[in-house]
Tab-separated table of C-alpha atoms in Angstrom:
chain	number	residue	atom	x	y	z
A	1	MET	CA	8.233	-16.287	-9.029
A	2	PRO	CA	7.547	-17.833	-12.437
A	3	LEU	CA	4.782	-20.443	-12.466
A	4	THR	CA	4.232	-23.202	-15.013
A	5	THR	CA	1.530	-25.845	-15.341
A	6	GLY	CA	2.045	-29.355	-16.696
A	7	LEU	CA	-0.413	-30.479	-19.350
A	8	VAL	CA	-1.994	-33.871	-19.888
A	9	GLU	CA	-1.114	-35.291	-23.298
A	10	THR	CA	-3.960	-35.551	-25.760
A	11	THR	CA	-4.403	-36.888	-29.267
A	12	GLY	CA	-5.349	-34.715	-32.195
A	13	THR	CA	-4.671	-31.048	-32.744
A	14	PRO	CA	-7.863	-29.105	-33.494
A	15	SER	CA	-7.425	-25.749	-35.157
A	16	MET	CA	-6.422	-22.828	-32.966
A	17	ARG	CA	-7.889	-20.316	-35.368
A	18	GLY	CA	-11.224	-18.590	-35.722
A	19	ILE	CA	-14.401	-19.027	-33.709
A	20	GLU	CA	-14.045	-21.391	-30.775
A	21	SER	CA	-17.428	-23.023	-31.378
A	22	SER	CA	-16.979	-23.499	-35.124
A	23	HIS	CA	-16.213	-27.240	-34.786
A	24	VAL	CA	-18.829	-27.915	-32.083
A	25	PRO	CA	-22.142	-29.446	-33.357
A	26	ARG	CA	-25.117	-27.200	-32.626
A	27	PRO	CA	-28.534	-28.494	-31.569
A	28	THR	CA	-31.202	-28.438	-34.252
A	29	ASP	CA	-34.743	-27.146	-34.166
A	30	PRO	CA	-37.045	-30.232	-34.357
A	31	LYS	CA	-39.588	-28.226	-36.374
A	32	THR	CA	-37.270	-26.878	-39.049
A	33	SER	CA	-34.326	-29.324	-38.718
A	34	GLN	CA	-32.087	-26.257	-38.906
A	35	PRO	CA	-29.304	-25.513	-36.398
A	36	ILE	CA	-30.521	-23.299	-33.569
A	37	ARG	CA	-28.657	-20.040	-33.584
A	38	PRO	CA	-27.587	-18.850	-30.135
A	39	ALA	CA	-28.841	-15.545	-28.793
A	40	HIS	CA	-25.228	-14.335	-28.668
A	41	GLU	CA	-22.014	-15.216	-30.491
A	42	PHE	CA	-18.944	-15.682	-28.266
A	43	GLU	CA	-15.626	-15.822	-30.127
A	44	VAL	CA	-12.106	-16.613	-28.920
A	45	CYS	CA	-9.288	-16.091	-31.370
A	46	LEU	CA	-5.559	-15.435	-31.559
A	47	GLU	CA	-4.370	-12.222	-33.160
A	48	PRO	CA	-0.908	-10.675	-33.678
A	49	ASP	CA	0.229	-8.721	-30.617
A	50	SER	CA	-0.143	-5.380	-32.371
A	51	TYR	CA	-1.883	-2.232	-31.136
A	52	THR	CA	-5.371	-1.232	-32.262
A	53	GLU	CA	-7.762	1.373	-30.886
A	54	GLU	CA	-10.174	-1.446	-30.076
A	55	LYS	CA	-7.635	-3.089	-27.767
A	56	LEU	CA	-6.759	-0.015	-25.714
A	57	PHE	CA	-7.867	-1.177	-22.263
A	58	GLU	CA	-8.642	2.255	-20.821
A	59	ASN	CA	-11.557	1.087	-18.667
A	60	TYR	CA	-9.487	-1.719	-17.142
A	61	GLN	CA	-6.525	0.520	-16.369
A	62	ARG	CA	-8.748	3.225	-14.889
A	63	ASN	CA	-10.905	0.984	-12.683
A	64	VAL	CA	-8.534	-1.842	-11.745
A	65	HIS	CA	-5.131	-0.140	-11.636
A	66	LYS	CA	-6.542	3.306	-10.730
A	67	GLU	CA	-4.562	5.047	-13.447
A	68	ARG	CA	-5.506	8.587	-14.385
A	69	PRO	CA	-6.601	9.368	-17.955
A	70	TYR	CA	-3.336	11.088	-18.871
A	71	GLU	CA	-1.409	7.979	-17.764
A	72	ILE	CA	-3.229	5.742	-20.260
A	73	SER	CA	-1.783	5.857	-23.766
A	74	SER	CA	-1.171	3.825	-26.871
A	75	SER	CA	2.586	3.992	-26.204
A	76	GLY	CA	2.051	2.466	-22.754
A	77	PHE	CA	-0.068	-0.293	-24.282
A	78	LYS	CA	2.607	-1.060	-26.872
A	79	ARG	CA	5.363	-1.094	-24.250
A	80	PHE	CA	3.382	-3.439	-21.980
A	81	LEU	CA	1.596	-5.751	-24.413
A	82	CYS	CA	3.325	-5.553	-27.818
A	83	SER	CA	6.582	-7.504	-27.992
A	84	GLY	CA	7.522	-6.942	-31.624
A	85	LEU	CA	8.675	-10.573	-31.829
A	86	GLY	CA	6.432	-11.447	-34.746
A	87	GLN	CA	4.708	-14.767	-35.382
A	88	HIS	CA	5.592	-17.863	-37.362
A	89	ASP	CA	5.049	-21.620	-37.452
A	90	GLN	CA	7.576	-24.414	-37.133
A	91	LEU	CA	7.353	-28.171	-37.546
A	92	VAL	CA	7.801	-30.219	-34.363
A	93	ASP	CA	7.625	-33.998	-34.826
A	94	GLY	CA	5.675	-33.474	-38.019
A	95	THR	CA	3.161	-31.100	-36.405
A	96	SER	CA	2.989	-27.379	-37.105
A	97	GLN	CA	3.268	-25.288	-33.938
A	98	ARG	CA	2.910	-21.536	-33.549
A	99	LEU	CA	5.774	-19.504	-32.158
A	100	GLY	CA	5.833	-15.835	-31.280
A	101	SER	CA	3.663	-13.448	-29.330
A	102	TYR	CA	-0.101	-13.195	-29.720
A	103	HIS	CA	-3.128	-11.573	-28.137
A	104	GLN	CA	-5.981	-13.903	-27.218
A	105	CYS	CA	-9.114	-11.876	-27.861
A	106	TYR	CA	-12.629	-12.528	-26.584
A	107	ARG	CA	-15.540	-11.042	-28.521
A	108	LEU	CA	-19.222	-11.042	-27.685
A	109	ASP	CA	-21.452	-10.338	-30.689
A	110	GLY	CA	-18.437	-8.963	-32.504
A	111	ARG	CA	-17.444	-6.553	-29.696
A	112	LEU	CA	-14.095	-7.015	-27.959
A	113	VAL	CA	-14.892	-7.582	-24.273
A	114	ALA	CA	-11.611	-9.068	-23.071
A	115	MET	CA	-8.006	-9.648	-24.052
A	116	GLY	CA	-6.057	-12.145	-22.005
A	117	VAL	CA	-7.518	-11.629	-18.523
A	118	ASP	CA	-8.884	-8.087	-18.627
A	119	VAL	CA	-12.632	-7.815	-18.977
A	120	GLN	CA	-15.257	-5.280	-18.087
A	121	ASP	CA	-17.423	-6.148	-15.036
A	122	TRP	CA	-16.329	-9.810	-14.622
A	123	TYR	CA	-13.338	-11.697	-13.210
A	124	PHE	CA	-12.174	-13.540	-16.300
A	125	GLY	CA	-8.846	-14.965	-15.129
A	126	LYS	CA	-9.996	-18.549	-14.538
A	127	LEU	CA	-11.929	-18.794	-17.800
A	128	SER	CA	-9.019	-17.257	-19.679
A	129	ALA	CA	-6.571	-19.721	-18.103
A	130	LEU	CA	-8.801	-22.686	-18.979
A	131	ARG	CA	-9.052	-21.523	-22.569
A	132	GLU	CA	-5.281	-21.016	-22.772
A	133	ILE	CA	-4.660	-24.496	-21.328
A	134	SER	CA	-7.039	-25.894	-23.961
A	135	LEU	CA	-5.190	-23.929	-26.621
A	136	ALA	CA	-1.840	-25.354	-25.473
A	137	ILE	CA	-3.194	-28.921	-25.482
A	138	GLU	CA	-4.729	-28.477	-28.944
A	139	GLY	CA	-1.409	-27.182	-30.241
A	140	GLY	CA	0.585	-30.083	-28.810
A	141	TYR	CA	2.592	-28.019	-26.306
A	142	LYS	CA	3.892	-29.737	-23.172
A	143	TYR	CA	3.635	-26.836	-20.699
A	144	TYR	CA	1.471	-23.792	-20.097
A	145	TYR	CA	3.362	-20.866	-18.545
A	146	MET	CA	1.207	-18.734	-16.254
A	147	GLY	CA	3.724	-15.940	-15.720
A	148	PHE	CA	4.726	-14.689	-12.301
A	149	TYR	CA	3.098	-15.847	-9.089
A	150	ILE	CA	3.111	-13.512	-6.076
A	151	HIS	CA	1.579	-15.375	-3.147
A	152	SER	CA	0.728	-12.209	-1.227
A	153	CYS	CA	-1.195	-10.800	-4.211
A	154	ILE	CA	-4.837	-11.889	-3.869
A	155	LYS	CA	-5.448	-11.362	-7.605
A	156	MET	CA	-2.886	-14.072	-8.391
A	157	ARG	CA	-4.204	-16.699	-5.975
A	158	TYR	CA	-6.406	-18.268	-8.674
A	159	LYS	CA	-3.236	-19.520	-10.362
A	160	ASN	CA	-2.433	-22.003	-7.596
A	161	GLN	CA	-5.772	-23.750	-8.194
A	162	PHE	CA	-4.514	-25.242	-11.462
A	163	GLN	CA	-2.701	-28.508	-10.813
A	164	PRO	CA	-0.117	-29.802	-11.269
A	165	SER	CA	1.711	-26.467	-11.173
A	166	TYR	CA	5.396	-25.824	-10.561
A	167	LEU	CA	7.148	-22.791	-9.083
A	168	LEU	CA	10.712	-21.799	-9.935
A	169	ASP	CA	13.223	-21.911	-7.068
A	170	PRO	CA	14.961	-18.487	-6.904
A	171	GLU	CA	18.194	-20.078	-5.650
A	172	THR	CA	18.699	-23.109	-7.900
A	173	TYR	CA	16.317	-22.335	-10.789
A	174	SER	CA	14.709	-25.751	-10.393
A	175	TRP	CA	10.944	-26.303	-10.662
A	176	ASN	CA	9.095	-27.419	-7.516
A	177	LEU	CA	5.569	-28.764	-7.252
A	178	LEU	CA	3.229	-26.087	-5.878
A	179	ASP	CA	1.428	-28.367	-3.435
A	180	GLU	CA	-0.148	-27.749	-0.010
A	181	ASP	CA	3.225	-27.937	1.731
A	182	HIS	CA	4.732	-25.390	-0.655
A	183	LEU	CA	1.752	-23.053	-0.249
A	184	ALA	CA	1.992	-23.283	3.546
A	185	ARG	CA	5.627	-22.200	3.393
A	186	LEU	CA	4.750	-19.275	1.128
A	187	SER	CA	2.090	-18.205	3.633
A	188	ALA	CA	4.477	-18.488	6.581
A	189	ARG	CA	7.364	-16.401	5.267
A	190	LYS	CA	8.167	-13.748	2.683
A	191	TYR	CA	11.058	-15.564	0.987
A	192	VAL	CA	10.917	-19.254	0.132
A	193	SER	CA	13.538	-21.361	-1.624
A	194	MET	CA	12.501	-25.003	-1.540
A	195	SER	CA	16.110	-26.135	-1.917
A	196	MET	CA	17.015	-24.172	1.215
A	197	GLU	CA	13.876	-25.299	3.022
A	198	ARG	CA	14.784	-28.935	2.464
A	199	TYR	CA	18.482	-28.471	3.188
A	200	PHE	CA	17.868	-26.819	6.579
A	201	HIS	CA	14.802	-28.977	7.379
A	202	LEU	CA	12.644	-25.911	7.980
A	203	PRO	CA	9.102	-26.678	9.187
A	204	PRO	CA	6.366	-25.475	6.819
A	205	ASN	CA	4.360	-23.266	9.179
A	206	LYS	CA	7.036	-21.713	11.370
A	207	VAL	CA	8.008	-18.122	10.557
A	208	THR	CA	11.691	-19.113	10.409
A	209	ASN	CA	13.237	-17.598	7.310
A	210	ILE	CA	16.601	-16.801	5.778
A	211	LYS	CA	16.810	-13.485	7.662
A	212	GLU	CA	16.490	-15.317	10.960
A	213	LEU	CA	19.179	-17.737	9.825
A	214	SER	CA	21.370	-14.733	9.020
A	215	ARG	CA	20.806	-13.292	12.497
A	216	SER	CA	21.893	-16.625	13.966
A	217	ILE	CA	25.090	-16.388	11.934
A	218	ASP	CA	25.698	-12.878	13.268
A	219	THR	CA	25.636	-14.297	16.798
A	220	GLY	CA	28.434	-16.682	15.890
A	221	ASP	CA	26.494	-19.949	15.441
A	222	GLN	CA	29.405	-21.893	13.935
A	223	GLN	CA	27.310	-24.962	13.134
A	224	LEU	CA	24.914	-22.864	11.074
A	225	ILE	CA	27.791	-21.036	9.390
A	226	ASP	CA	29.244	-24.394	8.349
A	227	GLN	CA	25.825	-25.516	7.083
A	228	LEU	CA	25.433	-22.402	4.940
A	229	ASP	CA	28.959	-22.788	3.549
A	230	GLN	CA	28.219	-26.397	2.628
A	231	TYR	CA	24.887	-25.413	1.066
A	232	GLN	CA	26.613	-22.832	-1.122
A	233	LYS	CA	29.245	-25.360	-2.196
A	234	ASP	CA	26.590	-27.977	-2.996
A	235	HIS	CA	24.538	-25.572	-5.082
A	236	ARG	CA	27.157	-23.298	-6.637
A	237	SER	CA	27.887	-25.575	-9.583
A	238	LEU	CA	24.170	-26.061	-10.262
A	239	THR	CA	23.451	-22.338	-10.014
A	240	ASN	CA	26.347	-21.492	-12.317
A	241	ARG	CA	25.189	-24.102	-14.806
A	242	MET	CA	21.563	-22.998	-14.757
A	243	SER	CA	22.458	-19.295	-15.008
A	244	SER	CA	23.720	-20.003	-18.529
A	245	ALA	CA	21.019	-20.438	-21.166
A	246	TRP	CA	23.329	-22.587	-23.303
A	247	ALA	CA	24.423	-24.792	-20.406
A	248	ALA	CA	20.786	-25.249	-19.424
A	249	SER	CA	19.984	-26.396	-22.990
A	250	MET	CA	17.187	-23.865	-23.314
A	251	PRO	CA	15.078	-24.875	-26.345
A	252	GLY	CA	14.937	-22.557	-29.340
A	253	LEU	CA	18.335	-20.929	-28.819
A	254	MET	CA	20.879	-20.548	-31.578
A	255	SER	CA	24.108	-22.423	-30.803
A	256	SER	CA	27.258	-20.475	-29.959
A	257	ASN	CA	28.779	-21.496	-33.311
A	258	ASN	CA	25.695	-20.240	-35.160
A	259	VAL	CA	25.812	-16.933	-33.288
A	260	LEU	CA	29.467	-16.401	-34.186
A	261	THR	CA	28.809	-17.374	-37.796
A	262	VAL	CA	25.537	-15.549	-38.464
A	263	ILE	CA	25.553	-12.537	-36.111
A	264	PRO	CA	28.352	-9.936	-36.161
A	265	LEU	CA	28.283	-9.392	-32.391
A	266	GLY	CA	30.865	-6.615	-32.467
A	267	LYS	CA	28.619	-4.537	-34.719
A	268	TRP	CA	25.641	-4.759	-32.358
A	269	LYS	CA	24.658	-1.243	-31.321
A	270	VAL	CA	24.846	-0.277	-27.655
A	271	GLU	CA	23.449	2.849	-25.986
A	272	LEU	CA	25.822	4.559	-23.576
A	273	GLY	CA	25.014	7.850	-21.850
A	274	ASN	CA	22.949	10.634	-23.425
A	275	LYS	CA	21.438	8.037	-25.752
A	276	ARG	CA	24.581	7.922	-27.897
A	277	LEU	CA	25.008	4.731	-29.928
A	278	PHE	CA	28.265	2.823	-30.257
A	279	HIS	CA	29.214	-0.665	-31.401
A	280	LEU	CA	30.096	-3.376	-28.908
A	281	GLU	CA	33.511	-3.707	-30.509
A	282	ASP	CA	34.173	-0.113	-29.401
A	283	LEU	CA	34.012	-1.156	-25.747
A	284	GLN	CA	37.310	-1.487	-23.930
A	285	GLY	CA	38.068	-5.158	-23.390
A	286	TRP	CA	35.687	-6.466	-26.060
A	287	THR	CA	38.451	-8.321	-27.928
A	288	LYS	CA	39.739	-9.872	-24.677
A	289	TRP	CA	36.367	-11.157	-23.484
A	290	ASN	CA	35.790	-14.848	-24.207
A	291	ILE	CA	32.407	-16.147	-25.312
A	292	ASN	CA	33.222	-19.502	-23.674
A	293	ASP	CA	33.801	-17.935	-20.255
A	294	PRO	CA	30.527	-18.162	-18.231
A	295	ASP	CA	31.450	-14.985	-16.328
A	296	SER	CA	32.325	-12.975	-19.432
A	297	PRO	CA	30.078	-10.067	-20.537
A	298	LYS	CA	30.528	-11.314	-24.094
A	299	ARG	CA	28.985	-14.668	-23.095
A	300	ALA	CA	25.897	-12.931	-21.659
A	301	ILE	CA	25.557	-10.748	-24.764
A	302	ALA	CA	25.992	-13.747	-27.083
A	303	GLU	CA	23.301	-15.710	-25.234
A	304	LEU	CA	20.944	-12.741	-25.545
A	305	ALA	CA	21.666	-12.649	-29.273
A	306	ALA	CA	21.025	-16.405	-29.453
A	307	ALA	CA	17.588	-15.867	-27.938
A	308	LEU	CA	16.663	-12.863	-30.095
A	309	GLY	CA	18.007	-14.018	-33.450
A	310	PRO	CA	19.780	-12.020	-36.176
A	311	GLU	CA	16.751	-9.966	-37.292
A	312	LEU	CA	16.068	-8.455	-33.848
A	313	VAL	CA	19.775	-7.951	-33.137
A	314	GLU	CA	19.947	-5.845	-36.272
A	315	ARG	CA	16.805	-3.855	-35.377
A	316	PHE	CA	17.490	-3.120	-31.710
A	317	ALA	CA	20.267	-1.694	-29.556
A	318	ILE	CA	21.421	-2.821	-26.117
A	319	SER	CA	20.918	-0.302	-23.313
A	320	PHE	CA	22.830	-0.545	-20.023
A	321	ARG	CA	20.689	1.127	-17.340
């Protein structure tokens, strides 16, 4: 499940570039009145999410993920950690904010020792998260997105220690506070939807889950069947609304009018069988599909184009797999 952390507002926006300690006053030597140089230089900086030999995390993949040497490659690195989205700045309320995909690199005495959370010999996740939270606050961003949270994965447990954090409900796509009650429910059962938990008044520590509810339905529990029907009716409109990026008012998207004006959707390349490329307008039914219909394939494709923008639409093809 996706996990996000709320940030406390702060004044001022220190630079996000260069050496982390560059704006921190250093103690001086009382004898020489000169700044005391540290025994080691520790740098944290943002770099474009491009591949370099220095970044290839062979040791991490071999020791942590137990990959064999022939499974570790530059192409795998690029596929996993290089988005190709590029980087640029935009003005938000008079403040310049970075957009795009970056690598946060940690260097000790000029040597790259970590990138993101991977580091040789130490568990760096908490320090990395703290630095990224600081980076988000300095840049004036409201939220820090921590990626997916799998409660049964011990390596991800450190994420729930940052508060306040919110977990996405897989049924209604609403954010729920990841508090002690929520954590207890995640420990008690494999599938947790807080909207369902509240609707059916499920206790936090009991192993009752949706599968057990389903088994009750199979035995003909009419009261429970009626409850589930009502739940689906109550949440269907919300789910339909939130499943649409435009209806959910997702920030940064092009509007539907802009997409139709700027992007020739019908000319977007699509890969179909044996890696042959066609245009979307070649698909049967393309002209009949309505971009305003939430259930239309054209609507889903247009929303994807709205998120990618005209440059990436022109560079990439859609693949149905």
